[in-house]
PDB file of C-alpha atoms in Angstrom:
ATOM      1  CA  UNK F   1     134.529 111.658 133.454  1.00 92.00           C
ATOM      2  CA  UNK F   2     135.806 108.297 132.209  1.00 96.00           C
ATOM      3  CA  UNK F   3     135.069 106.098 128.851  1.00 97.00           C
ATOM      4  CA  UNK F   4     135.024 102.314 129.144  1.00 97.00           C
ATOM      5  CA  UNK F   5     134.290 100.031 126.122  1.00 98.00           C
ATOM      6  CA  UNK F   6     134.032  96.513 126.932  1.00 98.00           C
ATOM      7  CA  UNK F   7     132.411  93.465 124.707  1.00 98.00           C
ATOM      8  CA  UNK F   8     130.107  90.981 125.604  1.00 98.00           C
ATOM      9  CA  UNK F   9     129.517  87.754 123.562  1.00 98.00           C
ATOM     10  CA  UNK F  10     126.311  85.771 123.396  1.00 98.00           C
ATOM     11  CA  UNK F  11     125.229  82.508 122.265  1.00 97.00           C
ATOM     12  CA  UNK F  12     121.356  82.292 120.367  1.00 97.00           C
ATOM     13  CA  UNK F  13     119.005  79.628 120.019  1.00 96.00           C
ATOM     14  CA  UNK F  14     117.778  80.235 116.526  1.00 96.00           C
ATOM     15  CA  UNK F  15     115.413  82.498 116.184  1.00 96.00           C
ATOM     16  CA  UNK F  16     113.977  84.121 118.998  1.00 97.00           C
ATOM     17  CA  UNK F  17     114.793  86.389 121.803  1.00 98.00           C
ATOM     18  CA  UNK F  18     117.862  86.080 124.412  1.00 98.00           C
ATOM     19  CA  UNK F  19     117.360  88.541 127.767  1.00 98.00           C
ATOM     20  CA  UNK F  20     120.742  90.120 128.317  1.00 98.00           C
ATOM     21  CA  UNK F  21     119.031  92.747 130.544  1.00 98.00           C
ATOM     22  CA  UNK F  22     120.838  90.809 133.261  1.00 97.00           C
ATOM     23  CA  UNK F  23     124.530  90.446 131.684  1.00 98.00           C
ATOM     24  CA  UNK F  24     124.143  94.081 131.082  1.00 98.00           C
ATOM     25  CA  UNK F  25     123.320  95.125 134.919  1.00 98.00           C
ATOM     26  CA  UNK F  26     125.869  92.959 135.543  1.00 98.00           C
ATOM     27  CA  UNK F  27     128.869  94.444 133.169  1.00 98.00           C
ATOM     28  CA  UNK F  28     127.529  97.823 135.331  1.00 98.00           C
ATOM     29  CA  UNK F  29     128.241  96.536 138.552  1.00 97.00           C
ATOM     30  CA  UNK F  30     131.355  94.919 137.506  1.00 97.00           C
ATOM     31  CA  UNK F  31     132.862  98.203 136.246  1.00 97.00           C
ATOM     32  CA  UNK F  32     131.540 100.185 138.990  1.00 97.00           C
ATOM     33  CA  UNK F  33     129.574 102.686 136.483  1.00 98.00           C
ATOM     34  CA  UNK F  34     128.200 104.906 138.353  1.00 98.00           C
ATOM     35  CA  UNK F  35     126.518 107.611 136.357  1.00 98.00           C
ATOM     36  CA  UNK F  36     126.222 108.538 132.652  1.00 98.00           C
ATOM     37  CA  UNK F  37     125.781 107.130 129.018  1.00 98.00           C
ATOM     38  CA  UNK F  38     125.596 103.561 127.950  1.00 98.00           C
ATOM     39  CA  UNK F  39     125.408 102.801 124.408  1.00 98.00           C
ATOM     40  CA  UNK F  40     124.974  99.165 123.372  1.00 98.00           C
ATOM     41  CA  UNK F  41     125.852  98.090 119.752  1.00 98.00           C
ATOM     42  CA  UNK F  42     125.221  94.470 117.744  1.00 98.00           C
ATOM     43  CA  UNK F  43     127.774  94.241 115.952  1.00 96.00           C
ATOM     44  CA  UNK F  44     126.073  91.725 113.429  1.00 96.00           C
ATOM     45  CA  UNK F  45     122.927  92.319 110.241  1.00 95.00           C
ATOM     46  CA  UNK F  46     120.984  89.491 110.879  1.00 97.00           C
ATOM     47  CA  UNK F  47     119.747  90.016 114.324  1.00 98.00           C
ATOM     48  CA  UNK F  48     118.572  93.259 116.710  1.00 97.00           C
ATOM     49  CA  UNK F  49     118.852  95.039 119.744  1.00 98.00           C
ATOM     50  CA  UNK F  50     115.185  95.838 121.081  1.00 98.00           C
ATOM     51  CA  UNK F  51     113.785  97.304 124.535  1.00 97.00           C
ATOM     52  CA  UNK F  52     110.598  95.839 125.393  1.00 96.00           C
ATOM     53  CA  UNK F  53     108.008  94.195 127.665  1.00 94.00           C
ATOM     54  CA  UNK F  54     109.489  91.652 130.125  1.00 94.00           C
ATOM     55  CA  UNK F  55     106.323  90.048 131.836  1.00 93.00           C
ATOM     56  CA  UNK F  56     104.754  88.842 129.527  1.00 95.00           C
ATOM     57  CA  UNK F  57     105.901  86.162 126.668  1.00 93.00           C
ATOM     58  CA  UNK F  58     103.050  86.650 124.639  1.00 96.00           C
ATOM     59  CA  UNK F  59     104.638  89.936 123.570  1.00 97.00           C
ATOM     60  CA  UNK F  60     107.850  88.229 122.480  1.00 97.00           C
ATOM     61  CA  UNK F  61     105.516  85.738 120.495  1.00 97.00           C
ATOM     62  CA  UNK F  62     103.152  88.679 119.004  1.00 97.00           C
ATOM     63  CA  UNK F  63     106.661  90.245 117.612  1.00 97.00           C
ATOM     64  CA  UNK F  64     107.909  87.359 115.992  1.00 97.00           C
ATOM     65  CA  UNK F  65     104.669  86.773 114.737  1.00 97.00           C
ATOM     66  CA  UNK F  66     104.204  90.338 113.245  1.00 97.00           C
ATOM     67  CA  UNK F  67     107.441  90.434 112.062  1.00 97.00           C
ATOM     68  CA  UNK F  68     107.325  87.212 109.853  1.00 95.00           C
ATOM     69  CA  UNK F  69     104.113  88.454 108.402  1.00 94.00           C
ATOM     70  CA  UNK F  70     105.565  91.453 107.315  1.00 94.00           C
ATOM     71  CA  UNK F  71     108.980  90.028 106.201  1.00 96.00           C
ATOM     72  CA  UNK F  72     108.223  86.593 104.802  1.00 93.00           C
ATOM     73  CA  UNK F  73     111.043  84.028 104.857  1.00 90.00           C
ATOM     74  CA  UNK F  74     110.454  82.923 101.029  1.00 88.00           C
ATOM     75  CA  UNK F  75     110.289  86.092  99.027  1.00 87.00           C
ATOM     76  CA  UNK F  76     107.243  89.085  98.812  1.00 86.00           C
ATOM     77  CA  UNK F  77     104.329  89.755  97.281  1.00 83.00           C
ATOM     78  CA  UNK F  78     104.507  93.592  96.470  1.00 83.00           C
ATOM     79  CA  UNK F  79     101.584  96.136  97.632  1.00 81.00           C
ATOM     80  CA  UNK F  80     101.151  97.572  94.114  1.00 78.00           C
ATOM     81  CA  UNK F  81      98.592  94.782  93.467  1.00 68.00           C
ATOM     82  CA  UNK F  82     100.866  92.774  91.416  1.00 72.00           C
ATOM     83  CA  UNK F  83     100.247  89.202  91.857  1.00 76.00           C
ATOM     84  CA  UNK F  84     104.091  88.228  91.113  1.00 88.00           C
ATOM     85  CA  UNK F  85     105.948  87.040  93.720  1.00 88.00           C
ATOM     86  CA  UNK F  86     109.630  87.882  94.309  1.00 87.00           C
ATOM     87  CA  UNK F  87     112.346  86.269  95.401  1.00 90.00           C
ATOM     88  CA  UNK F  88     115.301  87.218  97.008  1.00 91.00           C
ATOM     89  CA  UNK F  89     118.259  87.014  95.383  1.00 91.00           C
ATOM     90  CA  UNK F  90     120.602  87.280  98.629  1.00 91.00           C
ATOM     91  CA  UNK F  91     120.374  83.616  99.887  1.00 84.00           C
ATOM     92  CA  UNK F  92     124.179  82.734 100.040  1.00 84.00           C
ATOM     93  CA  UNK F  93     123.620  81.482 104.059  1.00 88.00           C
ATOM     94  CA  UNK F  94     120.453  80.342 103.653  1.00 87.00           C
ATOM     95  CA  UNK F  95     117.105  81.209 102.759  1.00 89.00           C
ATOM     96  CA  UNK F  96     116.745  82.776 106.003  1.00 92.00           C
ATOM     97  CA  UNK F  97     119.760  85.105 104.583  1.00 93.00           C
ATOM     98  CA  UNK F  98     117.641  88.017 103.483  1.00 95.00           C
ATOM     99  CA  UNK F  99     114.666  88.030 105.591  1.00 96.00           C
ATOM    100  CA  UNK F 100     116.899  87.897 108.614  1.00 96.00           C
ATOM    101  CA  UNK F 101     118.565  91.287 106.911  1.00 96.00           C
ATOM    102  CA  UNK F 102     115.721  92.962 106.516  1.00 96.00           C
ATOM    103  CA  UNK F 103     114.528  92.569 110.175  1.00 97.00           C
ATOM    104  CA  UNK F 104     117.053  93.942 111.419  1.00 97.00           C
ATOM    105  CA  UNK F 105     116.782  96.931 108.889  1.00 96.00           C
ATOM    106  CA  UNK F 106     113.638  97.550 110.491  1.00 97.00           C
ATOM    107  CA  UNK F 107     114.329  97.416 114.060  1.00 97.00           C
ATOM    108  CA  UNK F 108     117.621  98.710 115.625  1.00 95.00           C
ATOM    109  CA  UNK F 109     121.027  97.284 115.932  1.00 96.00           C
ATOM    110  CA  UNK F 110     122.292  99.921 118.849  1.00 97.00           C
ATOM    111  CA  UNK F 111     120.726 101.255 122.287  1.00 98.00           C
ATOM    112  CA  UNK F 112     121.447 103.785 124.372  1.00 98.00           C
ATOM    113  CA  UNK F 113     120.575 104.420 127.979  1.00 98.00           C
ATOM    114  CA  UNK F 114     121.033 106.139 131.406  1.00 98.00           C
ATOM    115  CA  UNK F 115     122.855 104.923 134.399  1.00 98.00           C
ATOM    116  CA  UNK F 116     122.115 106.627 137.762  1.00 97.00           C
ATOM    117  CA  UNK F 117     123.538 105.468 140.982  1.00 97.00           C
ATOM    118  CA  UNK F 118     125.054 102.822 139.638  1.00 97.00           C
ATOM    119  CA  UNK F 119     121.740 101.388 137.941  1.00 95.00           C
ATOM    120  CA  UNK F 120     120.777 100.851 134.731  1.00 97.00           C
ATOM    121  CA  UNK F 121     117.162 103.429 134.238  1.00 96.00           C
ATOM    122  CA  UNK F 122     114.948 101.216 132.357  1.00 97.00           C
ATOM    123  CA  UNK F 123     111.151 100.761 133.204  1.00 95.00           C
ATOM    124  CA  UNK F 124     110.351  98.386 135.781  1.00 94.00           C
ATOM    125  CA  UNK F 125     108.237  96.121 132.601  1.00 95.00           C
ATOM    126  CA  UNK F 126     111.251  96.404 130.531  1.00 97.00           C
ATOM    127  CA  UNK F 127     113.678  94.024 129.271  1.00 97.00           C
ATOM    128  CA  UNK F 128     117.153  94.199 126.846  1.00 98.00           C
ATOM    129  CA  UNK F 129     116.969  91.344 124.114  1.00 98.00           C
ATOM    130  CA  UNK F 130     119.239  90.137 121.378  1.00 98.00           C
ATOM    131  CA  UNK F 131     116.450  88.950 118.933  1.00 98.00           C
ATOM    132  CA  UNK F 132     117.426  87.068 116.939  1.00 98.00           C
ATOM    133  CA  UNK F 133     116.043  86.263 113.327  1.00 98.00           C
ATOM    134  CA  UNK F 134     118.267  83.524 111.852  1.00 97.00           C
ATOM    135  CA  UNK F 135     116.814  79.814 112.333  1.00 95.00           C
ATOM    136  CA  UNK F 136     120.634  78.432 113.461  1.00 95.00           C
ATOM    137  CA  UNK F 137     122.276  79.252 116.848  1.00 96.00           C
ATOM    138  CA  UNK F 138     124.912  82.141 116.347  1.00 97.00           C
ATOM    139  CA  UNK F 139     127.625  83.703 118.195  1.00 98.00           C
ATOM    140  CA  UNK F 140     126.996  87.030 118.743  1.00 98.00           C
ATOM    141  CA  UNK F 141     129.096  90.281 119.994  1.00 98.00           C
ATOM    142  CA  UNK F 142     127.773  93.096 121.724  1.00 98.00           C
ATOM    143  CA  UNK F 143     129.868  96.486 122.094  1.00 98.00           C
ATOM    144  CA  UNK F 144     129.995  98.493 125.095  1.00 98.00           C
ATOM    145  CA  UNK F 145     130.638 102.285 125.365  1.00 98.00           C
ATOM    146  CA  UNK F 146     130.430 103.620 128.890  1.00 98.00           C
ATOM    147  CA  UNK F 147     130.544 107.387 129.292  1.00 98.00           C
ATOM    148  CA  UNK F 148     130.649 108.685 132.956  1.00 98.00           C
ATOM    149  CA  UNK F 149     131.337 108.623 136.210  1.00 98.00           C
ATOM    150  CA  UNK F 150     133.151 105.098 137.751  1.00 96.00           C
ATOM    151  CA  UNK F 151     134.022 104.101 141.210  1.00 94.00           C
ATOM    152  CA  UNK F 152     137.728 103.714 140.545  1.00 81.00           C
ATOM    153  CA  UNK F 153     138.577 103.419 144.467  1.00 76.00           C
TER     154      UNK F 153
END
């Protein structure tokens, strides 16, 4: 058994969602990974690692929908019935600052998955995305921890 970590850097389009479902088979095949643990980390708080559908955009749109409902870009009304609005008061990139935080809070900034016979095991409807909730392009870093069996020959 062998550990490879490895880091793969990404380029977003504002917000939104960037497949890397490819990049990732890809980094597999590369390093001749043949069977174990992959975990995937974002190394970044204002945008998340998700699993999810792949053939259908719709989906992607529903999320980002959702997701601005529930996090609003320009402060919150609370659900105690108070009619005050608040603001954030972390805006020191933007007003997009916060929100972008807290979506990421709720969703997940690390994966982890099988690898058997050299394949990564997701379902054949799923997809790997960087989503991404600030509105300006970023780099972004993703960190690669391969435990397993490789085909050093």
């Amino acid at each position: 058994m062998e550990q490879i970590l490895s880091t793969l850097d990404f380029e977003t389009r504002g917000q939104g969602f960037t497949d890397i479902t490819k990049d990732i088979n890809d980094w597999i095949q590369y390093k001749k990974f043949q069977k174990g643990i992959l975990l995937v980390f974002l190394k970044h708080t204002s945008c998340s690692l998700i699993i999810n559908e792949n053939a259908d955009i719709n989906v992607l749109k529903d999320l980002s929908t959702y997701m601005k409902a529930i996090v609003p870009e320009q402060g919150f009304y609370p659900n105690n019935r108070s009619s005050k609005k608040i603001e954030y008061l972390h805006s020191q990139e933007g007003l997009d600052d916060m929100p972008a935080h807290i979506r990421t809070m709720l969703t997940s900034n690390n994966l982890s998955f099988s690898v058997v016979d050299g394949e990564l095991k997701i379902g054949l409807w799923q997809g790997i995305y960087i989503w991404e909730h600030r509105t300006s392009n970023k780099s972004r870093s993703l960190q690669l921890h391969a435990i397993g069996d490789f085909d050093l020959n």
